[in-house]
């Protein structure tokens, strides 16, 4: 079944989309993590920013005990 999409508006009135993490998000999530400054990374602690961690998160995306959500900009890049 199609996963639900939620549409929100960010603080600059640009349309963004939030949706559950998908199995296909590994590379995009790694690119997002790589783009973060050290200051931003510190807010995500204690989670590592490794490919192994991302693969584990993505592999467990269907875990009914956790809802992992990504936020996409209009170009469909992960921004949160």
mmCIF file of C-alpha atoms in Angstrom:
data_model
loop_
_atom_site.group_PDB
_atom_site.id
_atom_site.type_symbol
_atom_site.label_atom_id
_atom_site.label_comp_id
_atom_site.label_asym_id
_atom_site.label_seq_id
_atom_site.Cartn_x
_atom_site.Cartn_y
_atom_site.Cartn_z
ATOM 1 C CA UNK A 1 0.000 0.000 0.000
ATOM 2 C CA UNK A 2 0.999 3.600 -0.615
ATOM 3 C CA UNK A 3 2.460 5.268 2.462
ATOM 4 C CA UNK A 4 0.738 8.465 3.560
ATOM 5 C CA UNK A 5 2.210 11.860 2.792
ATOM 6 C CA UNK A 6 1.757 14.864 5.007
ATOM 7 C CA UNK A 7 2.170 18.352 3.641
ATOM 8 C CA UNK A 8 3.445 21.159 5.787
ATOM 9 C CA UNK A 9 4.748 24.654 5.248
ATOM 10 C CA UNK A 10 8.108 25.715 6.636
ATOM 11 C CA UNK A 11 8.907 29.072 8.214
ATOM 12 C CA UNK A 12 9.650 30.684 4.832
ATOM 13 C CA UNK A 13 6.292 29.581 3.402
ATOM 14 C CA UNK A 14 7.876 27.023 1.078
ATOM 15 C CA UNK A 15 5.973 23.801 0.677
ATOM 16 C CA UNK A 16 7.636 20.760 2.196
ATOM 17 C CA UNK A 17 6.442 17.188 2.430
ATOM 18 C CA UNK A 18 6.892 14.865 5.359
ATOM 19 C CA UNK A 19 6.522 11.136 4.980
ATOM 20 C CA UNK A 20 7.592 7.941 6.680
ATOM 21 C CA UNK A 21 11.149 6.794 6.076
ATOM 22 C CA UNK A 22 11.335 4.389 3.132
ATOM 23 C CA UNK A 23 13.666 1.500 2.384
ATOM 24 C CA UNK A 24 14.991 3.460 -0.605
ATOM 25 C CA UNK A 25 16.136 6.457 1.501
ATOM 26 C CA UNK A 26 19.643 5.220 2.402
ATOM 27 C CA UNK A 27 21.633 7.359 -0.050
ATOM 28 C CA UNK A 28 19.476 10.459 0.412
ATOM 29 C CA UNK A 29 19.678 10.187 4.195
ATOM 30 C CA UNK A 30 23.466 9.789 4.025
ATOM 31 C CA UNK A 31 23.659 12.914 1.831
ATOM 32 C CA UNK A 32 21.540 14.801 4.372
ATOM 33 C CA UNK A 33 23.725 13.691 7.286
ATOM 34 C CA UNK A 34 26.876 14.602 5.339
ATOM 35 C CA UNK A 35 25.496 18.096 4.754
ATOM 36 C CA UNK A 36 25.045 18.854 8.463
ATOM 37 C CA UNK A 37 27.449 21.118 10.313
ATOM 38 C CA UNK A 38 29.184 19.852 13.440
ATOM 39 C CA UNK A 39 26.859 22.045 15.502
ATOM 40 C CA UNK A 40 23.790 20.470 13.882
ATOM 41 C CA UNK A 41 25.216 16.966 14.276
ATOM 42 C CA UNK A 42 25.534 17.518 18.004
ATOM 43 C CA UNK A 43 21.732 17.811 18.293
ATOM 44 C CA UNK A 44 21.330 14.275 16.935
ATOM 45 C CA UNK A 45 23.575 12.625 19.527
ATOM 46 C CA UNK A 46 24.022 9.839 20.515
ATOM 47 C CA UNK A 47 23.254 8.568 17.002
ATOM 48 C CA UNK A 48 26.220 7.975 14.716
ATOM 49 C CA UNK A 49 26.294 9.269 11.155
ATOM 50 C CA UNK A 50 27.616 6.073 9.608
ATOM 51 C CA UNK A 51 26.303 4.185 6.607
ATOM 52 C CA UNK A 52 25.797 1.177 8.889
ATOM 53 C CA UNK A 53 23.520 3.147 11.215
ATOM 54 C CA UNK A 54 21.509 4.517 8.301
ATOM 55 C CA UNK A 55 21.136 1.062 6.770
ATOM 56 C CA UNK A 56 19.891 -0.280 10.101
ATOM 57 C CA UNK A 57 17.358 2.566 10.406
ATOM 58 C CA UNK A 58 16.140 2.050 6.858
ATOM 59 C CA UNK A 59 15.960 -1.736 7.193
ATOM 60 C CA UNK A 60 13.783 -1.309 10.286
ATOM 61 C CA UNK A 61 11.511 1.317 8.720
ATOM 62 C CA UNK A 62 8.492 -0.969 9.109
ATOM 63 C CA UNK A 63 8.988 -1.402 12.868
ATOM 64 C CA UNK A 64 5.514 -0.779 14.341
ATOM 65 C CA UNK A 65 7.077 0.649 17.535
ATOM 66 C CA UNK A 66 8.837 3.533 15.764
ATOM 67 C CA UNK A 67 7.706 6.065 13.212
ATOM 68 C CA UNK A 68 10.667 7.563 11.413
ATOM 69 C CA UNK A 69 9.769 10.529 9.250
ATOM 70 C CA UNK A 70 11.746 12.480 6.667
ATOM 71 C CA UNK A 71 11.011 16.009 5.490
ATOM 72 C CA UNK A 72 11.459 16.734 1.791
ATOM 73 C CA UNK A 73 11.867 20.073 0.028
ATOM 74 C CA UNK A 74 10.026 20.761 -3.251
ATOM 75 C CA UNK A 75 12.929 19.105 -5.130
ATOM 76 C CA UNK A 76 12.315 15.945 -3.046
ATOM 77 C CA UNK A 77 15.642 16.194 -1.177
ATOM 78 C CA UNK A 78 15.687 15.234 2.491
ATOM 79 C CA UNK A 79 15.998 18.369 4.625
ATOM 80 C CA UNK A 80 15.012 16.927 7.976
#
